[in-house]
Tab-separated table of C-alpha atoms in Angstrom:
chain	number	residue	atom	x	y	z
A	1	MET	CA	-13.521	6.058	32.700
A	2	SER	CA	-11.206	9.754	33.424
A	3	THR	CA	-12.677	12.454	32.620
A	4	SER	CA	-10.323	13.373	29.563
A	5	ARG	CA	-11.858	9.711	27.825
A	6	VAL	CA	-15.269	10.841	28.163
A	7	ASP	CA	-14.507	15.008	27.013
A	8	ASP	CA	-12.663	12.652	23.544
A	9	GLU	CA	-15.189	10.497	23.031
A	10	ALA	CA	-17.921	13.442	23.131
A	11	GLU	CA	-16.112	15.903	20.992
A	12	GLN	CA	-15.132	12.777	18.581
A	13	ASP	CA	-19.357	12.040	18.188
A	14	GLU	CA	-19.430	15.682	17.754
A	15	VAL	CA	-16.797	15.670	14.478
A	16	THR	CA	-19.418	12.427	13.883
A	17	ARG	CA	-21.934	14.248	13.672
A	18	GLU	CA	-21.161	17.552	11.585
A	19	ARG	CA	-19.536	14.923	9.282
A	20	ARG	CA	-22.963	13.687	8.109
A	21	ARG	CA	-25.020	17.072	8.510
A	22	ASN	CA	-22.549	18.435	6.121
A	23	LYS	CA	-22.794	17.240	2.493
A	24	ARG	CA	-19.644	15.960	0.273
A	25	ILE	CA	-18.666	17.250	-2.472
A	26	ASN	CA	-17.523	14.954	-5.066
A	27	ALA	CA	-15.172	15.455	-8.469
A	28	ARG	CA	-16.817	14.039	-11.611
A	29	PRO	CA	-17.573	10.521	-12.027
A	30	GLY	CA	-14.306	9.469	-14.709
A	31	THR	CA	-11.915	11.899	-12.327
A	32	LYS	CA	-8.905	10.125	-12.563
A	33	MET	CA	-6.867	9.666	-10.068
A	34	LEU	CA	-2.886	7.610	-9.804
A	35	ILE	CA	-1.992	5.556	-6.735
A	36	ILE	CA	1.741	5.052	-6.205
A	37	ASP	CA	1.984	2.841	-3.099
A	38	ASP	CA	4.147	0.319	-2.699
A	39	SER	CA	1.584	-1.545	-0.208
A	40	LYS	CA	-0.578	-3.714	-1.878
A	41	THR	CA	-3.122	-3.299	0.611
A	42	ILE	CA	-2.809	0.525	0.745
A	43	CYS	CA	-3.588	0.441	-2.756
A	44	THR	CA	-6.356	-2.219	-2.842
A	45	LEU	CA	-8.006	0.092	0.060
A	46	LEU	CA	-7.710	3.187	-1.921
A	47	LYS	CA	-8.564	2.067	-4.701
A	48	LYS	CA	-12.065	1.032	-3.609
A	49	MET	CA	-12.699	3.947	-2.230
A	50	LEU	CA	-12.331	5.883	-4.838
A	51	ILE	CA	-13.515	3.495	-7.352
A	52	GLN	CA	-16.732	4.171	-5.113
A	53	ASN	CA	-17.215	7.772	-6.306
A	54	ARG	CA	-16.954	6.440	-9.842
A	55	TYR	CA	-13.416	7.581	-10.127
A	56	GLU	CA	-11.281	6.262	-12.745
A	57	VAL	CA	-7.582	4.781	-11.046
A	58	GLY	CA	-4.996	3.583	-12.146
A	59	VAL	CA	-2.220	1.584	-9.173
A	60	ALA	CA	1.805	2.321	-9.344
A	61	LEU	CA	4.271	-0.638	-7.045
A	62	ASP	CA	6.711	1.628	-7.111
A	63	GLY	CA	8.403	5.012	-8.335
A	64	GLU	CA	9.509	4.082	-11.470
A	65	THR	CA	5.874	2.665	-13.117
A	66	GLY	CA	4.053	5.511	-11.121
A	67	LEU	CA	6.045	8.214	-12.996
A	68	LYS	CA	5.603	6.793	-16.273
A	69	LEU	CA	2.235	6.233	-15.210
A	70	ALA	CA	1.755	9.865	-14.789
A	71	LEU	CA	3.827	11.272	-17.522
A	72	GLU	CA	1.094	8.564	-20.204
A	73	HIS	CA	-2.426	9.054	-18.432
A	74	GLN	CA	-1.451	12.837	-17.246
A	75	PRO	CA	-4.354	11.946	-13.889
A	76	ASP	CA	-6.252	14.707	-12.154
A	77	LEU	CA	-4.935	13.550	-8.623
A	78	ILE	CA	-1.797	11.683	-7.357
A	79	PHE	CA	-1.670	9.932	-3.863
A	80	LEU	CA	1.993	9.075	-3.783
A	81	ASP	CA	3.757	7.203	-0.732
A	82	ILE	CA	7.111	8.574	-0.192
A	83	VAL	CA	9.033	4.837	1.121
A	84	LEU	CA	9.132	3.131	-2.445
A	85	PRO	CA	11.317	0.744	-3.876
A	86	GLY	CA	13.987	2.189	-6.389
A	87	ILE	CA	13.325	5.609	-7.201
A	88	ASN	CA	11.385	7.019	-3.296
A	89	GLY	CA	8.057	9.489	-3.400
A	90	PHE	CA	10.066	12.390	-3.489
A	91	GLN	CA	12.550	11.998	-6.251
A	92	VAL	CA	9.159	10.861	-8.057
A	93	LEU	CA	7.525	14.055	-6.748
A	94	ARG	CA	10.917	16.208	-8.293
A	95	GLU	CA	9.857	14.624	-11.868
A	96	LEU	CA	6.694	15.416	-12.067
A	97	ARG	CA	6.754	19.224	-11.205
A	98	LYS	CA	9.804	19.724	-13.871
A	99	ASP	CA	7.575	17.923	-16.168
A	100	ASN	CA	5.249	20.450	-18.101
A	101	ARG	CA	2.740	17.437	-18.532
A	102	THR	CA	2.577	16.929	-14.580
A	103	LYS	CA	4.011	19.841	-12.632
A	104	ASN	CA	-0.256	21.128	-12.790
A	105	ILE	CA	-1.149	17.600	-11.396
A	106	PRO	CA	-2.316	17.933	-7.127
A	107	VAL	CA	-0.109	15.912	-5.218
A	108	ILE	CA	-1.233	13.934	-2.170
A	109	MET	CA	2.320	12.650	-0.193
A	110	ILE	CA	1.266	9.819	2.151
A	111	SER	CA	3.277	8.042	4.843
A	112	GLY	CA	2.694	5.992	7.513
A	113	ASN	CA	6.435	7.810	9.213
A	114	VAL	CA	5.242	11.250	9.635
A	115	LEU	CA	7.572	13.415	11.102
A	116	ALA	CA	7.613	17.066	10.766
A	117	THR	CA	10.822	17.354	8.118
A	118	GLU	CA	9.341	14.748	6.239
A	119	LYS	CA	6.118	17.050	5.860
A	120	TYR	CA	8.506	19.904	5.648
A	121	TYR	CA	10.152	18.693	2.570
A	122	ALA	CA	7.460	17.492	0.975
A	123	GLU	CA	5.968	20.382	0.478
A	124	ARG	CA	9.263	22.126	-0.069
A	125	ILE	CA	9.516	20.233	-3.390
A	126	GLY	CA	5.713	21.035	-4.832
A	127	ALA	CA	3.232	18.191	-2.594
A	128	ASP	CA	-0.037	19.557	-2.373
A	129	ASP	CA	-0.684	17.666	0.545
A	130	PHE	CA	0.396	15.180	3.398
A	131	MET	CA	-2.159	12.143	4.159
A	132	LYS	CA	-0.672	9.666	7.263
A	133	LYS	CA	-1.050	6.198	7.277
A	134	PRO	CA	-3.563	4.748	8.174
A	135	PHE	CA	-6.106	6.732	7.160
A	136	SER	CA	-9.875	6.947	7.110
A	137	ARG	CA	-12.406	7.215	3.801
A	138	TYR	CA	-13.270	10.986	5.560
A	139	GLU	CA	-9.370	11.424	5.331
A	140	VAL	CA	-9.670	10.927	1.987
A	141	PHE	CA	-12.444	12.044	0.994
A	142	HIS	CA	-11.990	15.473	3.223
A	143	ARG	CA	-8.596	15.754	1.293
A	144	LEU	CA	-9.811	15.665	-2.171
A	145	GLU	CA	-12.707	18.196	-1.357
A	146	ASN	CA	-9.647	20.734	-0.776
A	147	PHE	CA	-8.764	20.238	-4.536
A	148	ILE	CA	-12.374	20.256	-6.293
A	149	GLY	CA	-13.412	23.590	-7.828
A	150	LEU	CA	-17.023	24.841	-8.631
A	151	ASP	CA	-16.878	23.211	-11.938
A	152	LYS	CA	-16.395	19.759	-9.789
A	153	ARG	CA	-12.992	19.439	-11.024
A	154	ILE	CA	-9.712	18.616	-9.067
A	155	ARG	CA	-7.711	21.804	-9.176
A	156	ARG	CA	-3.688	22.436	-7.864
A	157	LEU	CA	-3.713	25.212	-5.465
A	158	ALA	CA	-2.611	28.212	-5.772
A	159	SER	CA	0.986	28.434	-3.854
């Protein structure tokens, strides 16, 4: 085994130990999440993770349905894929930011394509975070923690 590989594995072991030492912060049970992604596998995986923490989770497999659900139910946080059938994630995000009912909902964009321009564009039009597929359980909850206040409610980060 090469020295750099040994170093990488040692570093990963340290990250894992650190993760286990730190107590995870969870939002209140019943916190509403919406997943907008055309991959049933991603939706199922992410929904399972979130339900295990007693969050309420809605799922939409296209942008139009996701936008409709967001406006009707006003979730506390939205996971939004960029590449969707019909209107894409950028268009959904634009519409969410225009509407007073949804403009302050935190949005984590998710994509299998992690081009810097995509991330920059998502942030420019109002995404609060960007998560690359595939993602781990740790990454999902680590990102969620960034939006959880002392009162255990999810809030959009100050710009």
